[in-house]
Amino acid sequence: KNVLAFSLPYLLSYFLQTLYGMADLFIIGQFEGVASTTAVSVGSQVMHMLTVIIVGLAMGTTVSVGQAVGCGDRKQAAACTGNTVTLFLGLSLVLTAVLLCLRRSITAALSTPAEAVEGTVAYLTVCFIGIPFITAYNILSSIFRGLGDSKSPMYFITAACVVNIALDYLFMGAMRLGPVGAALGTTLSQAVSVVVSLLVIVKR
């Protein structure tokens, strides 16, 4: 019972993160042509791969914090949290810089159709700038899970999904920003999830 109660919110959180790319594709298909839809499709695959890597790395934090909390060692739990924040802050900044430099190479490596290249590059540029937010959300979520709370991260990402869909309709529907609008919606909604996470931490 405890395993199910803990793991189901985690699985739902991961599914909702996957929903980001699906929502972008569904909405841009209503307002843009094939080239823009292809650009978002290719860009979403890259971002999904990055998210999976970050989630996997963040799992180590859940284990470390969970062990410290289970032993009643608050000092060790604090040390694990501090080390994680420092490590991933540096990692996210380096990753952002490297990927921004390689965005055209990545686009070419994925055999992106010529008419979708510029849209893909624009999408990836905005999303890569938002990597610190994606990293921050997953690290904060891993800390919550290490403390035994897997439901709060699910609520955070649910709020972010709702914001993402609303922003997608604003940027792609009303403002006609195409792939850039999809990327802005994704990035800003991730920022919202980070802000909500931090507010909950401060409140507690």
PDB file of N, CA, C and O in Angstrom, residues 16-28 39-51 54 122-138 156-172 177-195:
ATOM      1  N   LEU A  16       2.702  13.713 -16.869  1.00  0.00           N
ATOM      2  CA  LEU A  16       2.340  15.104 -17.118  1.00  0.00           C
ATOM      3  C   LEU A  16       3.497  15.871 -17.754  1.00  0.00           C
ATOM      4  O   LEU A  16       3.285  16.760 -18.572  1.00  0.00           O
ATOM      5  N   GLN A  17       4.726  15.526 -17.371  1.00  0.00           N
ATOM      6  CA  GLN A  17       5.877  16.154 -18.019  1.00  0.00           C
ATOM      7  C   GLN A  17       5.930  15.792 -19.500  1.00  0.00           C
ATOM      8  O   GLN A  17       6.266  16.617 -20.342  1.00  0.00           O
ATOM      9  N   THR A  18       5.586  14.555 -19.809  1.00  0.00           N
ATOM     10  CA  THR A  18       5.529  14.123 -21.206  1.00  0.00           C
ATOM     11  C   THR A  18       4.424  14.854 -21.957  1.00  0.00           C
ATOM     12  O   THR A  18       4.527  15.122 -23.161  1.00  0.00           O
ATOM     13  N   LEU A  19       3.363  15.211 -21.231  1.00  0.00           N
ATOM     14  CA  LEU A  19       2.217  15.884 -21.836  1.00  0.00           C
ATOM     15  C   LEU A  19       2.577  17.249 -22.410  1.00  0.00           C
ATOM     16  O   LEU A  19       1.901  17.742 -23.311  1.00  0.00           O
ATOM     17  N   TYR A  20       3.652  17.860 -21.904  1.00  0.00           N
ATOM     18  CA  TYR A  20       4.082  19.160 -22.420  1.00  0.00           C
ATOM     19  C   TYR A  20       4.228  19.136 -23.934  1.00  0.00           C
ATOM     20  O   TYR A  20       3.643  19.953 -24.645  1.00  0.00           O
ATOM     21  N   GLY A  21       5.051  18.210 -24.415  1.00  0.00           N
ATOM     22  CA  GLY A  21       5.294  18.116 -25.848  1.00  0.00           C
ATOM     23  C   GLY A  21       4.050  17.762 -26.631  1.00  0.00           C
ATOM     24  O   GLY A  21       3.815  18.288 -27.732  1.00  0.00           O
ATOM     25  N   MET A  22       3.218  16.880 -26.066  1.00  0.00           N
ATOM     26  CA  MET A  22       1.978  16.483 -26.737  1.00  0.00           C
ATOM     27  C   MET A  22       1.034  17.678 -26.880  1.00  0.00           C
ATOM     28  O   MET A  22       0.410  17.865 -27.925  1.00  0.00           O
ATOM     29  N   ALA A  23       0.940  18.486 -25.825  1.00  0.00           N
ATOM     30  CA  ALA A  23       0.056  19.656 -25.861  1.00  0.00           C
ATOM     31  C   ALA A  23       0.550  20.661 -26.898  1.00  0.00           C
ATOM     32  O   ALA A  23      -0.247  21.230 -27.667  1.00  0.00           O
ATOM     33  N   ASP A  24       1.873  20.874 -26.933  1.00  0.00           N
ATOM     34  CA  ASP A  24       2.433  21.794 -27.924  1.00  0.00           C
ATOM     35  C   ASP A  24       2.102  21.349 -29.337  1.00  0.00           C
ATOM     36  O   ASP A  24       1.704  22.161 -30.186  1.00  0.00           O
ATOM     37  N   LEU A  25       2.251  20.051 -29.600  1.00  0.00           N
ATOM     38  CA  LEU A  25       1.982  19.524 -30.943  1.00  0.00           C
ATOM     39  C   LEU A  25       0.510  19.654 -31.314  1.00  0.00           C
ATOM     40  O   LEU A  25       0.163  20.049 -32.423  1.00  0.00           O
ATOM     41  N   PHE A  26      -0.349  19.323 -30.365  1.00  0.00           N
ATOM     42  CA  PHE A  26      -1.791  19.376 -30.632  1.00  0.00           C
ATOM     43  C   PHE A  26      -2.232  20.798 -30.956  1.00  0.00           C
ATOM     44  O   PHE A  26      -2.991  21.041 -31.906  1.00  0.00           O
ATOM     45  N   ILE A  27      -1.730  21.753 -30.178  1.00  0.00           N
ATOM     46  CA  ILE A  27      -2.186  23.140 -30.333  1.00  0.00           C
ATOM     47  C   ILE A  27      -1.568  23.797 -31.561  1.00  0.00           C
ATOM     48  O   ILE A  27      -2.262  24.499 -32.315  1.00  0.00           O
ATOM     49  N   ILE A  28      -0.279  23.565 -31.817  1.00  0.00           N
ATOM     50  CA  ILE A  28       0.328  24.202 -32.992  1.00  0.00           C
ATOM     51  C   ILE A  28      -0.258  23.642 -34.278  1.00  0.00           C
ATOM     52  O   ILE A  28      -0.339  24.342 -35.294  1.00  0.00           O
ATOM     53  N   ALA A  39       8.732  21.207 -36.711  1.00  0.00           N
ATOM     54  CA  ALA A  39       9.755  21.842 -35.871  1.00  0.00           C
ATOM     55  C   ALA A  39       9.505  21.553 -34.399  1.00  0.00           C
ATOM     56  O   ALA A  39      10.429  21.201 -33.650  1.00  0.00           O
ATOM     57  N   VAL A  40       8.263  21.692 -33.967  1.00  0.00           N
ATOM     58  CA  VAL A  40       7.918  21.431 -32.567  1.00  0.00           C
ATOM     59  C   VAL A  40       8.068  19.947 -32.251  1.00  0.00           C
ATOM     60  O   VAL A  40       8.522  19.571 -31.165  1.00  0.00           O
ATOM     61  N   SER A  41       7.711  19.082 -33.208  1.00  0.00           N
ATOM     62  CA  SER A  41       7.835  17.639 -33.001  1.00  0.00           C
ATOM     63  C   SER A  41       9.288  17.240 -32.775  1.00  0.00           C
ATOM     64  O   SER A  41       9.604  16.515 -31.825  1.00  0.00           O
ATOM     65  N   VAL A  42      10.180  17.742 -33.614  1.00  0.00           N
ATOM     66  CA  VAL A  42      11.605  17.411 -33.485  1.00  0.00           C
ATOM     67  C   VAL A  42      12.166  18.001 -32.188  1.00  0.00           C
ATOM     68  O   VAL A  42      12.871  17.329 -31.431  1.00  0.00           O
ATOM     69  N   GLY A  43      11.829  19.264 -31.929  1.00  0.00           N
ATOM     70  CA  GLY A  43      12.321  19.917 -30.715  1.00  0.00           C
ATOM     71  C   GLY A  43      11.821  19.242 -29.450  1.00  0.00           C
ATOM     72  O   GLY A  43      12.562  19.107 -28.466  1.00  0.00           O
ATOM     73  N   SER A  44      10.577  18.790 -29.468  1.00  0.00           N
ATOM     74  CA  SER A  44      10.002  18.124 -28.301  1.00  0.00           C
ATOM     75  C   SER A  44      10.718  16.821 -27.984  1.00  0.00           C
ATOM     76  O   SER A  44      10.897  16.463 -26.816  1.00  0.00           O
ATOM     77  N   GLN A  45      11.146  16.107 -29.029  1.00  0.00           N
ATOM     78  CA  GLN A  45      11.884  14.859 -28.800  1.00  0.00           C
ATOM     79  C   GLN A  45      13.211  15.124 -28.091  1.00  0.00           C
ATOM     80  O   GLN A  45      13.591  14.388 -27.178  1.00  0.00           O
ATOM     81  N   VAL A  46      13.887  16.189 -28.504  1.00  0.00           N
ATOM     82  CA  VAL A  46      15.158  16.546 -27.862  1.00  0.00           C
ATOM     83  C   VAL A  46      14.926  16.902 -26.396  1.00  0.00           C
ATOM     84  O   VAL A  46      15.644  16.444 -25.499  1.00  0.00           O
ATOM     85  N   MET A  47      13.900  17.714 -26.132  1.00  0.00           N
ATOM     86  CA  MET A  47      13.625  18.147 -24.763  1.00  0.00           C
ATOM     87  C   MET A  47      13.157  16.988 -23.893  1.00  0.00           C
ATOM     88  O   MET A  47      13.468  16.937 -22.692  1.00  0.00           O
ATOM     89  N   HIS A  48      12.422  16.058 -24.482  1.00  0.00           N
ATOM     90  CA  HIS A  48      11.984  14.885 -23.718  1.00  0.00           C
ATOM     91  C   HIS A  48      13.185  14.046 -23.303  1.00  0.00           C
ATOM     92  O   HIS A  48      13.263  13.579 -22.161  1.00  0.00           O
ATOM     93  N   MET A  49      14.145  13.882 -24.217  1.00  0.00           N
ATOM     94  CA  MET A  49      15.346  13.117 -23.895  1.00  0.00           C
ATOM     95  C   MET A  49      16.117  13.794 -22.754  1.00  0.00           C
ATOM     96  O   MET A  49      16.573  13.130 -21.811  1.00  0.00           O
ATOM     97  N   LEU A  50      16.254  15.106 -22.820  1.00  0.00           N
ATOM     98  CA  LEU A  50      16.953  15.841 -21.762  1.00  0.00           C
ATOM     99  C   LEU A  50      16.238  15.702 -20.424  1.00  0.00           C
ATOM    100  O   LEU A  50      16.867  15.529 -19.373  1.00  0.00           O
ATOM    101  N   THR A  51      14.918  15.780 -20.462  1.00  0.00           N
ATOM    102  CA  THR A  51      14.134  15.656 -19.227  1.00  0.00           C
ATOM    103  C   THR A  51      14.327  14.294 -18.593  1.00  0.00           C
ATOM    104  O   THR A  51      14.488  14.178 -17.375  1.00  0.00           O
ATOM    105  N   ILE A  54      17.690  14.213 -16.864  1.00  0.00           N
ATOM    106  CA  ILE A  54      17.673  14.999 -15.622  1.00  0.00           C
ATOM    107  C   ILE A  54      16.903  14.274 -14.530  1.00  0.00           C
ATOM    108  O   ILE A  54      17.316  14.233 -13.366  1.00  0.00           O
ATOM    109  N   ALA A 122      14.809  27.737 -33.544  1.00  0.00           N
ATOM    110  CA  ALA A 122      14.178  28.744 -32.688  1.00  0.00           C
ATOM    111  C   ALA A 122      13.536  28.100 -31.464  1.00  0.00           C
ATOM    112  O   ALA A 122      13.664  28.607 -30.336  1.00  0.00           O
ATOM    113  N   TYR A 123      12.862  26.972 -31.668  1.00  0.00           N
ATOM    114  CA  TYR A 123      12.228  26.244 -30.561  1.00  0.00           C
ATOM    115  C   TYR A 123      13.266  25.784 -29.546  1.00  0.00           C
ATOM    116  O   TYR A 123      13.120  25.979 -28.340  1.00  0.00           O
ATOM    117  N   LEU A 124      14.334  25.176 -30.057  1.00  0.00           N
ATOM    118  CA  LEU A 124      15.379  24.664 -29.163  1.00  0.00           C
ATOM    119  C   LEU A 124      16.100  25.793 -28.433  1.00  0.00           C
ATOM    120  O   LEU A 124      16.483  25.644 -27.269  1.00  0.00           O
ATOM    121  N   THR A 125      16.287  26.919 -29.100  1.00  0.00           N
ATOM    122  CA  THR A 125      16.970  28.050 -28.456  1.00  0.00           C
ATOM    123  C   THR A 125      16.236  28.487 -27.201  1.00  0.00           C
ATOM    124  O   THR A 125      16.829  28.636 -26.126  1.00  0.00           O
ATOM    125  N   VAL A 126      14.930  28.678 -27.317  1.00  0.00           N
ATOM    126  CA  VAL A 126      14.131  29.114 -26.164  1.00  0.00           C
ATOM    127  C   VAL A 126      14.099  28.030 -25.089  1.00  0.00           C
ATOM    128  O   VAL A 126      14.255  28.312 -23.899  1.00  0.00           O
ATOM    129  N   CYS A 127      13.914  26.781 -25.509  1.00  0.00           N
ATOM    130  CA  CYS A 127      13.835  25.676 -24.538  1.00  0.00           C
ATOM    131  C   CYS A 127      15.169  25.461 -23.819  1.00  0.00           C
ATOM    132  O   CYS A 127      15.193  25.184 -22.617  1.00  0.00           O
ATOM    133  N   PHE A 128      16.272  25.593 -24.547  1.00  0.00           N
ATOM    134  CA  PHE A 128      17.586  25.422 -23.915  1.00  0.00           C
ATOM    135  C   PHE A 128      17.840  26.516 -22.883  1.00  0.00           C
ATOM    136  O   PHE A 128      18.453  26.266 -21.840  1.00  0.00           O
ATOM    137  N   ILE A 129      17.386  27.726 -23.161  1.00  0.00           N
ATOM    138  CA  ILE A 129      17.512  28.815 -22.184  1.00  0.00           C
ATOM    139  C   ILE A 129      16.735  28.468 -20.907  1.00  0.00           C
ATOM    140  O   ILE A 129      17.105  28.875 -19.800  1.00  0.00           O
ATOM    141  N   GLY A 130      15.665  27.687 -21.065  1.00  0.00           N
ATOM    142  CA  GLY A 130      14.843  27.307 -19.917  1.00  0.00           C
ATOM    143  C   GLY A 130      15.308  26.066 -19.181  1.00  0.00           C
ATOM    144  O   GLY A 130      14.646  25.622 -18.238  1.00  0.00           O
ATOM    145  N   ILE A 131      16.451  25.491 -19.571  1.00  0.00           N
ATOM    146  CA  ILE A 131      16.955  24.280 -18.912  1.00  0.00           C
ATOM    147  C   ILE A 131      17.119  24.452 -17.401  1.00  0.00           C
ATOM    148  O   ILE A 131      16.804  23.537 -16.631  1.00  0.00           O
ATOM    149  N   PRO A 132      17.624  25.600 -16.912  1.00  0.00           N
ATOM    150  CA  PRO A 132      17.715  25.765 -15.451  1.00  0.00           C
ATOM    151  C   PRO A 132      16.380  25.583 -14.740  1.00  0.00           C
ATOM    152  O   PRO A 132      16.333  25.053 -13.627  1.00  0.00           O
ATOM    153  N   PHE A 133      15.272  25.996 -15.382  1.00  0.00           N
ATOM    154  CA  PHE A 133      13.962  25.816 -14.771  1.00  0.00           C
ATOM    155  C   PHE A 133      13.562  24.341 -14.744  1.00  0.00           C
ATOM    156  O   PHE A 133      13.011  23.851 -13.751  1.00  0.00           O
ATOM    157  N   ILE A 134      13.819  23.640 -15.847  1.00  0.00           N
ATOM    158  CA  ILE A 134      13.505  22.211 -15.897  1.00  0.00           C
ATOM    159  C   ILE A 134      14.306  21.466 -14.838  1.00  0.00           C
ATOM    160  O   ILE A 134      13.784  20.610 -14.108  1.00  0.00           O
ATOM    161  N   THR A 135      15.589  21.811 -14.727  1.00  0.00           N
ATOM    162  CA  THR A 135      16.449  21.173 -13.737  1.00  0.00           C
ATOM    163  C   THR A 135      15.977  21.488 -12.325  1.00  0.00           C
ATOM    164  O   THR A 135      15.895  20.603 -11.467  1.00  0.00           O
ATOM    165  N   ALA A 136      15.658  22.765 -12.085  1.00  0.00           N
ATOM    166  CA  ALA A 136      15.227  23.183 -10.741  1.00  0.00           C
ATOM    167  C   ALA A 136      13.964  22.453 -10.322  1.00  0.00           C
ATOM    168  O   ALA A 136      13.860  21.971  -9.179  1.00  0.00           O
ATOM    169  N   TYR A 137      12.981  22.332 -11.237  1.00  0.00           N
ATOM    170  CA  TYR A 137      11.748  21.617 -10.880  1.00  0.00           C
ATOM    171  C   TYR A 137      12.039  20.183 -10.486  1.00  0.00           C
ATOM    172  O   TYR A 137      11.546  19.687  -9.463  1.00  0.00           O
ATOM    173  N   ASN A 138      12.843  19.495 -11.278  1.00  0.00           N
ATOM    174  CA  ASN A 138      13.104  18.080 -11.008  1.00  0.00           C
ATOM    175  C   ASN A 138      13.920  17.877  -9.740  1.00  0.00           C
ATOM    176  O   ASN A 138      13.721  16.890  -9.021  1.00  0.00           O
ATOM    177  N   PHE A 156       2.477  20.416  -8.474  1.00  0.00           N
ATOM    178  CA  PHE A 156       3.250  21.470  -9.122  1.00  0.00           C
ATOM    179  C   PHE A 156       3.212  21.323 -10.639  1.00  0.00           C
ATOM    180  O   PHE A 156       2.989  22.295 -11.369  1.00  0.00           O
ATOM    181  N   ILE A 157       3.437  20.098 -11.115  1.00  0.00           N
ATOM    182  CA  ILE A 157       3.496  19.890 -12.553  1.00  0.00           C
ATOM    183  C   ILE A 157       2.094  19.969 -13.173  1.00  0.00           C
ATOM    184  O   ILE A 157       1.946  20.352 -14.338  1.00  0.00           O
ATOM    185  N   THR A 158       1.060  19.643 -12.401  1.00  0.00           N
ATOM    186  CA  THR A 158      -0.306  19.808 -12.897  1.00  0.00           C
ATOM    187  C   THR A 158      -0.607  21.274 -13.151  1.00  0.00           C
ATOM    188  O   THR A 158      -1.166  21.653 -14.193  1.00  0.00           O
ATOM    189  N   ALA A 159      -0.223  22.121 -12.194  1.00  0.00           N
ATOM    190  CA  ALA A 159      -0.414  23.568 -12.356  1.00  0.00           C
ATOM    191  C   ALA A 159       0.365  24.069 -13.567  1.00  0.00           C
ATOM    192  O   ALA A 159      -0.138  24.888 -14.360  1.00  0.00           O
ATOM    193  N   ALA A 160       1.584  23.553 -13.747  1.00  0.00           N
ATOM    194  CA  ALA A 160       2.406  23.978 -14.876  1.00  0.00           C
ATOM    195  C   ALA A 160       1.785  23.556 -16.209  1.00  0.00           C
ATOM    196  O   ALA A 160       1.839  24.301 -17.192  1.00  0.00           O
ATOM    197  N   CYS A 161       1.179  22.362 -16.261  1.00  0.00           N
ATOM    198  CA  CYS A 161       0.531  21.892 -17.490  1.00  0.00           C
ATOM    199  C   CYS A 161      -0.638  22.787 -17.885  1.00  0.00           C
ATOM    200  O   CYS A 161      -0.823  23.115 -19.058  1.00  0.00           O
ATOM    201  N   VAL A 162      -1.425  23.175 -16.884  1.00  0.00           N
ATOM    202  CA  VAL A 162      -2.560  24.065 -17.143  1.00  0.00           C
ATOM    203  C   VAL A 162      -2.068  25.407 -17.681  1.00  0.00           C
ATOM    204  O   VAL A 162      -2.599  25.939 -18.667  1.00  0.00           O
ATOM    205  N   VAL A 163      -1.028  25.940 -17.059  1.00  0.00           N
ATOM    206  CA  VAL A 163      -0.440  27.204 -17.515  1.00  0.00           C
ATOM    207  C   VAL A 163       0.136  27.054 -18.918  1.00  0.00           C
ATOM    208  O   VAL A 163      -0.020  27.937 -19.772  1.00  0.00           O
ATOM    209  N   ASN A 164       0.779  25.917 -19.187  1.00  0.00           N
ATOM    210  CA  ASN A 164       1.373  25.670 -20.502  1.00  0.00           C
ATOM    211  C   ASN A 164       0.322  25.692 -21.598  1.00  0.00           C
ATOM    212  O   ASN A 164       0.511  26.317 -22.650  1.00  0.00           O
ATOM    213  N   ILE A 165      -0.787  25.020 -21.363  1.00  0.00           N
ATOM    214  CA  ILE A 165      -1.862  24.980 -22.368  1.00  0.00           C
ATOM    215  C   ILE A 165      -2.427  26.373 -22.610  1.00  0.00           C
ATOM    216  O   ILE A 165      -2.648  26.797 -23.752  1.00  0.00           O
ATOM    217  N   ALA A 166      -2.638  27.122 -21.528  1.00  0.00           N
ATOM    218  CA  ALA A 166      -3.157  28.483 -21.665  1.00  0.00           C
ATOM    219  C   ALA A 166      -2.190  29.370 -22.440  1.00  0.00           C
ATOM    220  O   ALA A 166      -2.597  30.127 -23.337  1.00  0.00           O
ATOM    221  N   LEU A 167      -0.899  29.270 -22.113  1.00  0.00           N
ATOM    222  CA  LEU A 167       0.101  30.084 -22.803  1.00  0.00           C
ATOM    223  C   LEU A 167       0.260  29.658 -24.257  1.00  0.00           C
ATOM    224  O   LEU A 167       0.519  30.497 -25.133  1.00  0.00           O
ATOM    225  N   ASP A 168       0.126  28.370 -24.530  1.00  0.00           N
ATOM    226  CA  ASP A 168       0.198  27.898 -25.919  1.00  0.00           C
ATOM    227  C   ASP A 168      -0.887  28.550 -26.763  1.00  0.00           C
ATOM    228  O   ASP A 168      -0.622  29.002 -27.892  1.00  0.00           O
ATOM    229  N   TYR A 169      -2.088  28.584 -26.247  1.00  0.00           N
ATOM    230  CA  TYR A 169      -3.180  29.223 -26.999  1.00  0.00           C
ATOM    231  C   TYR A 169      -2.941  30.722 -27.145  1.00  0.00           C
ATOM    232  O   TYR A 169      -3.300  31.328 -28.171  1.00  0.00           O
ATOM    233  N   LEU A 170      -2.338  31.336 -26.134  1.00  0.00           N
ATOM    234  CA  LEU A 170      -2.035  32.766 -26.221  1.00  0.00           C
ATOM    235  C   LEU A 170      -0.943  33.034 -27.252  1.00  0.00           C
ATOM    236  O   LEU A 170      -1.114  33.860 -28.166  1.00  0.00           O
ATOM    237  N   PHE A 171       0.195  32.329 -27.120  1.00  0.00           N
ATOM    238  CA  PHE A 171       1.344  32.604 -27.979  1.00  0.00           C
ATOM    239  C   PHE A 171       1.173  32.089 -29.399  1.00  0.00           C
ATOM    240  O   PHE A 171       1.562  32.750 -30.365  1.00  0.00           O
ATOM    241  N   MET A 172       0.594  30.884 -29.543  1.00  0.00           N
ATOM    242  CA  MET A 172       0.451  30.307 -30.875  1.00  0.00           C
ATOM    243  C   MET A 172      -0.875  30.661 -31.534  1.00  0.00           C
ATOM    244  O   MET A 172      -0.950  30.821 -32.748  1.00  0.00           O
ATOM    245  N   LEU A 177       2.972  33.092 -32.814  1.00  0.00           N
ATOM    246  CA  LEU A 177       4.429  33.039 -32.700  1.00  0.00           C
ATOM    247  C   LEU A 177       5.018  31.712 -33.178  1.00  0.00           C
ATOM    248  O   LEU A 177       6.239  31.548 -33.183  1.00  0.00           O
ATOM    249  N   GLY A 178       4.170  30.765 -33.536  1.00  0.00           N
ATOM    250  CA  GLY A 178       4.651  29.501 -34.079  1.00  0.00           C
ATOM    251  C   GLY A 178       5.483  28.704 -33.089  1.00  0.00           C
ATOM    252  O   GLY A 178       5.189  28.675 -31.885  1.00  0.00           O
ATOM    253  N   PRO A 179       6.554  28.045 -33.552  1.00  0.00           N
ATOM    254  CA  PRO A 179       7.393  27.223 -32.666  1.00  0.00           C
ATOM    255  C   PRO A 179       7.966  28.000 -31.480  1.00  0.00           C
ATOM    256  O   PRO A 179       8.110  27.447 -30.390  1.00  0.00           O
ATOM    257  N   VAL A 180       8.290  29.270 -31.687  1.00  0.00           N
ATOM    258  CA  VAL A 180       8.793  30.088 -30.576  1.00  0.00           C
ATOM    259  C   VAL A 180       7.734  30.210 -29.494  1.00  0.00           C
ATOM    260  O   VAL A 180       8.035  30.154 -28.290  1.00  0.00           O
ATOM    261  N   GLY A 181       6.481  30.360 -29.891  1.00  0.00           N
ATOM    262  CA  GLY A 181       5.380  30.440 -28.931  1.00  0.00           C
ATOM    263  C   GLY A 181       5.241  29.162 -28.131  1.00  0.00           C
ATOM    264  O   GLY A 181       5.012  29.195 -26.915  1.00  0.00           O
ATOM    265  N   ALA A 182       5.400  28.014 -28.808  1.00  0.00           N
ATOM    266  CA  ALA A 182       5.335  26.725 -28.106  1.00  0.00           C
ATOM    267  C   ALA A 182       6.449  26.616 -27.080  1.00  0.00           C
ATOM    268  O   ALA A 182       6.234  26.171 -25.941  1.00  0.00           O
ATOM    269  N   ALA A 183       7.653  27.029 -27.472  1.00  0.00           N
ATOM    270  CA  ALA A 183       8.795  26.967 -26.560  1.00  0.00           C
ATOM    271  C   ALA A 183       8.628  27.929 -25.390  1.00  0.00           C
ATOM    272  O   ALA A 183       8.952  27.590 -24.243  1.00  0.00           O
ATOM    273  N   LEU A 184       8.111  29.119 -25.664  1.00  0.00           N
ATOM    274  CA  LEU A 184       7.876  30.091 -24.584  1.00  0.00           C
ATOM    275  C   LEU A 184       6.860  29.559 -23.583  1.00  0.00           C
ATOM    276  O   LEU A 184       7.031  29.699 -22.370  1.00  0.00           O
ATOM    277  N   GLY A 185       5.795  28.941 -24.096  1.00  0.00           N
ATOM    278  CA  GLY A 185       4.782  28.372 -23.206  1.00  0.00           C
ATOM    279  C   GLY A 185       5.373  27.299 -22.309  1.00  0.00           C
ATOM    280  O   GLY A 185       5.133  27.272 -21.098  1.00  0.00           O
ATOM    281  N   THR A 186       6.187  26.424 -22.884  1.00  0.00           N
ATOM    282  CA  THR A 186       6.823  25.352 -22.116  1.00  0.00           C
ATOM    283  C   THR A 186       7.773  25.910 -21.063  1.00  0.00           C
ATOM    284  O   THR A 186       7.747  25.503 -19.902  1.00  0.00           O
ATOM    285  N   THR A 187       8.619  26.845 -21.474  1.00  0.00           N
ATOM    286  CA  THR A 187       9.619  27.397 -20.565  1.00  0.00           C
ATOM    287  C   THR A 187       8.987  28.179 -19.415  1.00  0.00           C
ATOM    288  O   THR A 187       9.353  28.010 -18.244  1.00  0.00           O
ATOM    289  N   LEU A 188       8.032  29.039 -19.737  1.00  0.00           N
ATOM    290  CA  LEU A 188       7.400  29.857 -18.698  1.00  0.00           C
ATOM    291  C   LEU A 188       6.579  29.005 -17.736  1.00  0.00           C
ATOM    292  O   LEU A 188       6.536  29.291 -16.531  1.00  0.00           O
ATOM    293  N   SER A 189       5.941  27.962 -18.247  1.00  0.00           N
ATOM    294  CA  SER A 189       5.164  27.097 -17.354  1.00  0.00           C
ATOM    295  C   SER A 189       6.082  26.313 -16.411  1.00  0.00           C
ATOM    296  O   SER A 189       5.737  26.071 -15.254  1.00  0.00           O
ATOM    297  N   GLN A 190       7.258  25.932 -16.900  1.00  0.00           N
ATOM    298  CA  GLN A 190       8.236  25.287 -16.018  1.00  0.00           C
ATOM    299  C   GLN A 190       8.686  26.256 -14.935  1.00  0.00           C
ATOM    300  O   GLN A 190       8.872  25.874 -13.773  1.00  0.00           O
ATOM    301  N   ALA A 191       8.857  27.517 -15.316  1.00  0.00           N
ATOM    302  CA  ALA A 191       9.227  28.533 -14.330  1.00  0.00           C
ATOM    303  C   ALA A 191       8.146  28.667 -13.266  1.00  0.00           C
ATOM    304  O   ALA A 191       8.439  28.820 -12.071  1.00  0.00           O
ATOM    305  N   VAL A 192       6.881  28.577 -13.684  1.00  0.00           N
ATOM    306  CA  VAL A 192       5.770  28.641 -12.728  1.00  0.00           C
ATOM    307  C   VAL A 192       5.846  27.486 -11.733  1.00  0.00           C
ATOM    308  O   VAL A 192       5.657  27.680 -10.526  1.00  0.00           O
ATOM    309  N   SER A 193       6.147  26.285 -12.223  1.00  0.00           N
ATOM    310  CA  SER A 193       6.234  25.119 -11.331  1.00  0.00           C
ATOM    311  C   SER A 193       7.357  25.291 -10.316  1.00  0.00           C
ATOM    312  O   SER A 193       7.223  24.898  -9.153  1.00  0.00           O
ATOM    313  N   VAL A 194       8.462  25.916 -10.737  1.00  0.00           N
ATOM    314  CA  VAL A 194       9.578  26.158  -9.814  1.00  0.00           C
ATOM    315  C   VAL A 194       9.175  27.167  -8.749  1.00  0.00           C
ATOM    316  O   VAL A 194       9.443  26.982  -7.560  1.00  0.00           O
ATOM    317  N   VAL A 195       8.512  28.248  -9.165  1.00  0.00           N
ATOM    318  CA  VAL A 195       8.079  29.285  -8.211  1.00  0.00           C
ATOM    319  C   VAL A 195       7.109  28.701  -7.192  1.00  0.00           C
ATOM    320  O   VAL A 195       7.221  28.951  -5.982  1.00  0.00           O
TER     321      VAL A 195
END
